Amino acid sequence: METKSVKQKVRDFFSHPETQFILPSALLYVGIMIFVGSLVMFGFGVAPTLFKVLPTKDMAGMANQAILSRMVILQGTALLIMGFSLILLRNWAGASIRKSMWFTLGCITIIYAVYGIFLQDVMLSMQNTIGSFDNPVESGKKALTQFRQLHKLYSFLSSLASLLAIALMILHMYINRLTSKSPTPA
């Protein structure tokens, strides 16, 4: 009986059709979990707690901004992980399925760019005009109203991106169920 080298065993493992499906699928789910989980944790755990615990809105806002800047990086990384996993899944299903998954990821990425980069930057730049969120200057009250509207848009877009990420996961699971237990390249 011939024994395989470790290198050959590793090569066989990664060239096996099920491994070529399972590992990229796991990466896709990890990316989705990081993307959605960061928004859920921030939206329901971190931000409300900061505004409840810290003595002023200004302090809570500064803490939120520091966390949001890191969350944008985390979410961008999650989008890269999802994209990389879709590249690895390129032979998994038919062209229309792959295109729909790429389209969904593209929509998530565009929405992320709007709320995570553009809106966040605009809202950050409005802070000087507003002055203090606890006691806004008279000239900053209009900016405060705009800030609140942008914050509502930010919340809506981030929720929409999360729902699309969950839809991407459901699409992947549903199509996997239809294709078979042991996927074959299309």
PDB file of C-alpha atoms in Angstrom:
ATOM      1  CA  MET A   1       0.000   0.000   0.000  1.00  0.00           C
ATOM      2  CA  GLU A   2       1.371   3.329  -1.069  1.00  0.00           C
ATOM      3  CA  THR A   3       1.273   6.204   1.403  1.00  0.00           C
ATOM      4  CA  LYS A   4       0.639   9.703   0.143  1.00  0.00           C
ATOM      5  CA  SER A   5       2.811  12.593   1.154  1.00  0.00           C
ATOM      6  CA  VAL A   6       1.321  15.396   3.203  1.00  0.00           C
ATOM      7  CA  LYS A   7       1.655  17.673   0.192  1.00  0.00           C
ATOM      8  CA  GLN A   8      -0.337  15.230  -1.968  1.00  0.00           C
ATOM      9  CA  LYS A   9      -3.020  14.850   0.717  1.00  0.00           C
ATOM     10  CA  VAL A  10      -3.401  18.627   0.920  1.00  0.00           C
ATOM     11  CA  ARG A  11      -3.545  18.874  -2.886  1.00  0.00           C
ATOM     12  CA  ASP A  12      -6.170  16.105  -3.018  1.00  0.00           C
ATOM     13  CA  PHE A  13      -8.203  17.816  -0.303  1.00  0.00           C
ATOM     14  CA  PHE A  14      -8.292  21.175  -2.088  1.00  0.00           C
ATOM     15  CA  SER A  15      -8.943  19.637  -5.513  1.00  0.00           C
ATOM     16  CA  HIS A  16     -11.919  17.598  -4.309  1.00  0.00           C
ATOM     17  CA  PRO A  17     -15.201  18.963  -5.796  1.00  0.00           C
ATOM     18  CA  GLU A  18     -16.974  19.146  -2.448  1.00  0.00           C
ATOM     19  CA  THR A  19     -14.084  21.054  -0.870  1.00  0.00           C
ATOM     20  CA  GLN A  20     -14.104  23.449  -3.818  1.00  0.00           C
ATOM     21  CA  PHE A  21     -17.728  24.194  -2.962  1.00  0.00           C
ATOM     22  CA  ILE A  22     -17.755  24.031   0.839  1.00  0.00           C
ATOM     23  CA  LEU A  23     -14.776  26.301   1.584  1.00  0.00           C
ATOM     24  CA  PRO A  24     -15.874  29.182  -0.680  1.00  0.00           C
ATOM     25  CA  SER A  25     -19.431  28.818   0.647  1.00  0.00           C
ATOM     26  CA  ALA A  26     -18.126  29.055   4.203  1.00  0.00           C
ATOM     27  CA  LEU A  27     -16.153  32.180   3.214  1.00  0.00           C
ATOM     28  CA  LEU A  28     -19.310  33.691   1.718  1.00  0.00           C
ATOM     29  CA  TYR A  29     -21.213  33.065   4.940  1.00  0.00           C
ATOM     30  CA  VAL A  30     -18.377  34.443   7.075  1.00  0.00           C
ATOM     31  CA  GLY A  31     -18.374  37.639   4.988  1.00  0.00           C
ATOM     32  CA  ILE A  32     -22.142  37.966   5.316  1.00  0.00           C
ATOM     33  CA  MET A  33     -22.000  37.332   9.075  1.00  0.00           C
ATOM     34  CA  ILE A  34     -19.306  39.969   9.557  1.00  0.00           C
ATOM     35  CA  PHE A  35     -21.178  42.499   7.381  1.00  0.00           C
ATOM     36  CA  VAL A  36     -24.608  41.995   8.938  1.00  0.00           C
ATOM     37  CA  GLY A  37     -23.327  41.283  12.435  1.00  0.00           C
ATOM     38  CA  SER A  38     -21.342  44.502  12.623  1.00  0.00           C
ATOM     39  CA  LEU A  39     -24.407  46.546  11.689  1.00  0.00           C
ATOM     40  CA  VAL A  40     -26.691  44.703  14.083  1.00  0.00           C
ATOM     41  CA  MET A  41     -24.242  44.951  16.970  1.00  0.00           C
ATOM     42  CA  PHE A  42     -23.583  48.629  16.367  1.00  0.00           C
ATOM     43  CA  GLY A  43     -27.217  49.581  15.723  1.00  0.00           C
ATOM     44  CA  PHE A  44     -28.743  47.687  18.622  1.00  0.00           C
ATOM     45  CA  GLY A  45     -25.891  47.247  21.056  1.00  0.00           C
ATOM     46  CA  VAL A  46     -23.271  49.957  20.832  1.00  0.00           C
ATOM     47  CA  ALA A  47     -24.897  53.215  19.697  1.00  0.00           C
ATOM     48  CA  PRO A  48     -27.961  53.148  22.001  1.00  0.00           C
ATOM     49  CA  THR A  49     -25.776  52.174  24.950  1.00  0.00           C
ATOM     50  CA  LEU A  50     -23.333  55.024  24.339  1.00  0.00           C
ATOM     51  CA  PHE A  51     -26.131  57.590  24.201  1.00  0.00           C
ATOM     52  CA  LYS A  52     -27.642  56.156  27.365  1.00  0.00           C
ATOM     53  CA  VAL A  53     -24.429  55.866  29.390  1.00  0.00           C
ATOM     54  CA  LEU A  54     -22.372  58.888  28.378  1.00  0.00           C
ATOM     55  CA  PRO A  55     -23.352  62.239  29.926  1.00  0.00           C
ATOM     56  CA  THR A  56     -23.647  64.258  26.687  1.00  0.00           C
ATOM     57  CA  LYS A  57     -24.716  63.669  23.101  1.00  0.00           C
ATOM     58  CA  ASP A  58     -21.430  65.196  21.964  1.00  0.00           C
ATOM     59  CA  MET A  59     -19.373  62.603  23.839  1.00  0.00           C
ATOM     60  CA  ALA A  60     -21.575  59.761  22.600  1.00  0.00           C
ATOM     61  CA  GLY A  61     -21.335  61.107  19.057  1.00  0.00           C
ATOM     62  CA  MET A  62     -17.542  61.244  19.203  1.00  0.00           C
ATOM     63  CA  ALA A  63     -17.410  57.662  20.464  1.00  0.00           C
ATOM     64  CA  ASN A  64     -19.871  56.576  17.774  1.00  0.00           C
ATOM     65  CA  GLN A  65     -17.804  58.237  15.074  1.00  0.00           C
ATOM     66  CA  ALA A  66     -14.636  56.466  16.207  1.00  0.00           C
ATOM     67  CA  ILE A  67     -16.430  53.120  16.158  1.00  0.00           C
ATOM     68  CA  LEU A  68     -18.140  53.807  12.819  1.00  0.00           C
ATOM     69  CA  SER A  69     -14.835  54.556  11.118  1.00  0.00           C
ATOM     70  CA  ARG A  70     -13.593  51.108  12.151  1.00  0.00           C
ATOM     71  CA  MET A  71     -16.876  49.478  11.205  1.00  0.00           C
ATOM     72  CA  VAL A  72     -16.556  50.853   7.666  1.00  0.00           C
ATOM     73  CA  ILE A  73     -13.195  49.088   7.371  1.00  0.00           C
ATOM     74  CA  LEU A  74     -14.656  45.883   8.800  1.00  0.00           C
ATOM     75  CA  GLN A  75     -17.578  45.975   6.389  1.00  0.00           C
ATOM     76  CA  GLY A  76     -15.297  46.695   3.432  1.00  0.00           C
ATOM     77  CA  THR A  77     -13.249  43.643   4.404  1.00  0.00           C
ATOM     78  CA  ALA A  78     -16.431  41.574   4.617  1.00  0.00           C
ATOM     79  CA  LEU A  79     -17.401  42.684   1.095  1.00  0.00           C
ATOM     80  CA  LEU A  80     -13.958  41.645  -0.176  1.00  0.00           C
ATOM     81  CA  ILE A  81     -14.375  38.242   1.486  1.00  0.00           C
ATOM     82  CA  MET A  82     -17.786  37.826  -0.165  1.00  0.00           C
ATOM     83  CA  GLY A  83     -16.381  38.822  -3.559  1.00  0.00           C
ATOM     84  CA  PHE A  84     -13.429  36.450  -3.205  1.00  0.00           C
ATOM     85  CA  SER A  85     -15.782  33.605  -2.301  1.00  0.00           C
ATOM     86  CA  LEU A  86     -17.915  34.292  -5.383  1.00  0.00           C
ATOM     87  CA  ILE A  87     -14.775  34.174  -7.521  1.00  0.00           C
ATOM     88  CA  LEU A  88     -13.980  30.770  -6.028  1.00  0.00           C
ATOM     89  CA  LEU A  89     -17.578  29.647  -6.695  1.00  0.00           C
ATOM     90  CA  ARG A  90     -17.338  30.596 -10.380  1.00  0.00           C
ATOM     91  CA  ASN A  91     -17.928  27.016 -11.586  1.00  0.00           C
ATOM     92  CA  TRP A  92     -20.564  26.157  -9.053  1.00  0.00           C
ATOM     93  CA  ALA A  93     -23.834  27.023 -10.798  1.00  0.00           C
ATOM     94  CA  GLY A  94     -25.264  28.333 -14.032  1.00  0.00           C
ATOM     95  CA  ALA A  95     -24.414  31.750 -15.412  1.00  0.00           C
ATOM     96  CA  SER A  96     -27.749  33.352 -14.472  1.00  0.00           C
ATOM     97  CA  ILE A  97     -27.346  32.293 -10.840  1.00  0.00           C
ATOM     98  CA  ARG A  98     -23.782  33.580 -10.659  1.00  0.00           C
ATOM     99  CA  LYS A  99     -24.821  36.857 -12.305  1.00  0.00           C
ATOM    100  CA  SER A 100     -27.671  37.320  -9.827  1.00  0.00           C
ATOM    101  CA  MET A 101     -25.290  36.735  -6.920  1.00  0.00           C
ATOM    102  CA  TRP A 102     -22.757  39.202  -8.349  1.00  0.00           C
ATOM    103  CA  PHE A 103     -25.563  41.703  -9.002  1.00  0.00           C
ATOM    104  CA  THR A 104     -26.725  41.420  -5.389  1.00  0.00           C
ATOM    105  CA  LEU A 105     -23.165  41.861  -4.106  1.00  0.00           C
ATOM    106  CA  GLY A 106     -22.747  44.858  -6.428  1.00  0.00           C
ATOM    107  CA  CYS A 107     -25.912  46.460  -5.042  1.00  0.00           C
ATOM    108  CA  ILE A 108     -24.704  45.884  -1.480  1.00  0.00           C
ATOM    109  CA  THR A 109     -21.341  47.443  -2.347  1.00  0.00           C
ATOM    110  CA  ILE A 110     -22.926  50.532  -3.930  1.00  0.00           C
ATOM    111  CA  ILE A 111     -25.253  51.027  -0.964  1.00  0.00           C
ATOM    112  CA  TYR A 112     -22.304  50.545   1.406  1.00  0.00           C
ATOM    113  CA  ALA A 113     -20.294  53.184  -0.480  1.00  0.00           C
ATOM    114  CA  VAL A 114     -23.194  55.631  -0.233  1.00  0.00           C
ATOM    115  CA  TYR A 115     -23.854  55.253   3.493  1.00  0.00           C
ATOM    116  CA  GLY A 116     -20.453  54.126   4.755  1.00  0.00           C
ATOM    117  CA  ILE A 117     -18.275  56.529   2.852  1.00  0.00           C
ATOM    118  CA  PHE A 118     -20.277  59.394   1.351  1.00  0.00           C
ATOM    119  CA  LEU A 119     -23.026  59.963   3.959  1.00  0.00           C
ATOM    120  CA  GLN A 120     -20.706  59.362   6.871  1.00  0.00           C
ATOM    121  CA  ASP A 121     -18.265  61.938   5.498  1.00  0.00           C
ATOM    122  CA  VAL A 122     -21.030  64.500   4.923  1.00  0.00           C
ATOM    123  CA  MET A 123     -22.423  63.964   8.409  1.00  0.00           C
ATOM    124  CA  LEU A 124     -18.963  64.295   9.936  1.00  0.00           C
ATOM    125  CA  SER A 125     -18.340  67.561   8.099  1.00  0.00           C
ATOM    126  CA  MET A 126     -21.638  68.984   9.448  1.00  0.00           C
ATOM    127  CA  GLN A 127     -20.453  68.744  13.042  1.00  0.00           C
ATOM    128  CA  ASN A 128     -18.534  72.031  12.863  1.00  0.00           C
ATOM    129  CA  THR A 129     -21.602  73.869  11.563  1.00  0.00           C
ATOM    130  CA  ILE A 130     -23.857  72.406  14.242  1.00  0.00           C
ATOM    131  CA  GLY A 131     -21.478  73.114  17.083  1.00  0.00           C
ATOM    132  CA  SER A 132     -22.773  71.134  20.022  1.00  0.00           C
ATOM    133  CA  PHE A 133     -25.471  68.509  19.595  1.00  0.00           C
ATOM    134  CA  ASP A 134     -26.550  69.154  23.176  1.00  0.00           C
ATOM    135  CA  ASN A 135     -26.870  72.927  22.635  1.00  0.00           C
ATOM    136  CA  PRO A 136     -26.656  73.709  18.911  1.00  0.00           C
ATOM    137  CA  VAL A 137     -25.789  77.245  17.912  1.00  0.00           C
ATOM    138  CA  GLU A 138     -28.601  79.182  16.277  1.00  0.00           C
ATOM    139  CA  SER A 139     -26.914  79.037  12.874  1.00  0.00           C
ATOM    140  CA  GLY A 140     -26.463  75.273  13.256  1.00  0.00           C
ATOM    141  CA  LYS A 141     -30.097  74.342  13.817  1.00  0.00           C
ATOM    142  CA  LYS A 142     -30.752  73.974  10.093  1.00  0.00           C
ATOM    143  CA  ALA A 143     -27.660  71.787   9.786  1.00  0.00           C
ATOM    144  CA  LEU A 144     -28.882  69.722  12.753  1.00  0.00           C
ATOM    145  CA  THR A 145     -32.170  69.090  10.943  1.00  0.00           C
ATOM    146  CA  GLN A 146     -30.245  68.022   7.832  1.00  0.00           C
ATOM    147  CA  PHE A 147     -27.999  65.827   9.968  1.00  0.00           C
ATOM    148  CA  ARG A 148     -31.026  64.040  11.415  1.00  0.00           C
ATOM    149  CA  GLN A 149     -32.448  63.465   7.929  1.00  0.00           C
ATOM    150  CA  LEU A 150     -29.117  62.092   6.727  1.00  0.00           C
ATOM    151  CA  HIS A 151     -28.948  59.870   9.805  1.00  0.00           C
ATOM    152  CA  LYS A 152     -32.363  58.407   8.923  1.00  0.00           C
ATOM    153  CA  LEU A 153     -31.153  57.791   5.362  1.00  0.00           C
ATOM    154  CA  TYR A 154     -27.952  56.218   6.733  1.00  0.00           C
ATOM    155  CA  SER A 155     -29.990  53.880   8.935  1.00  0.00           C
ATOM    156  CA  PHE A 156     -32.310  52.937   6.080  1.00  0.00           C
ATOM    157  CA  LEU A 157     -29.481  52.225   3.632  1.00  0.00           C
ATOM    158  CA  SER A 158     -27.472  50.185   6.133  1.00  0.00           C
ATOM    159  CA  SER A 159     -30.590  48.131   6.925  1.00  0.00           C
ATOM    160  CA  LEU A 160     -31.228  47.625   3.203  1.00  0.00           C
ATOM    161  CA  ALA A 161     -27.628  46.470   2.680  1.00  0.00           C
ATOM    162  CA  SER A 162     -28.021  43.985   5.541  1.00  0.00           C
ATOM    163  CA  LEU A 163     -31.243  42.619   4.085  1.00  0.00           C
ATOM    164  CA  LEU A 164     -29.579  42.217   0.686  1.00  0.00           C
ATOM    165  CA  ALA A 165     -26.666  40.366   2.310  1.00  0.00           C
ATOM    166  CA  ILE A 166     -29.126  38.007   3.984  1.00  0.00           C
ATOM    167  CA  ALA A 167     -30.899  37.611   0.631  1.00  0.00           C
ATOM    168  CA  LEU A 168     -27.549  36.687  -0.943  1.00  0.00           C
ATOM    169  CA  MET A 169     -27.090  33.971   1.671  1.00  0.00           C
ATOM    170  CA  ILE A 170     -30.617  32.660   1.158  1.00  0.00           C
ATOM    171  CA  LEU A 171     -30.127  32.668  -2.622  1.00  0.00           C
ATOM    172  CA  HIS A 172     -26.934  30.654  -2.214  1.00  0.00           C
ATOM    173  CA  MET A 173     -28.591  28.146   0.124  1.00  0.00           C
ATOM    174  CA  TYR A 174     -31.690  27.793  -2.043  1.00  0.00           C
ATOM    175  CA  ILE A 175     -29.791  27.295  -5.277  1.00  0.00           C
ATOM    176  CA  ASN A 176     -27.466  24.829  -3.535  1.00  0.00           C
ATOM    177  CA  ARG A 177     -30.509  22.859  -2.468  1.00  0.00           C
ATOM    178  CA  LEU A 178     -31.794  22.785  -6.036  1.00  0.00           C
ATOM    179  CA  THR A 179     -28.516  21.817  -7.640  1.00  0.00           C
ATOM    180  CA  SER A 180     -27.951  18.696  -5.484  1.00  0.00           C
ATOM    181  CA  LYS A 181     -26.187  17.413  -2.412  1.00  0.00           C
ATOM    182  CA  SER A 182     -22.884  17.152  -4.250  1.00  0.00           C
ATOM    183  CA  PRO A 183     -22.497  20.167  -6.536  1.00  0.00           C
ATOM    184  CA  THR A 184     -21.030  19.734  -9.961  1.00  0.00           C
ATOM    185  CA  PRO A 185     -19.486  22.478 -12.037  1.00  0.00           C
ATOM    186  CA  ALA A 186     -21.837  24.092 -14.518  1.00  0.00           C
TER     187      ALA A 186
END
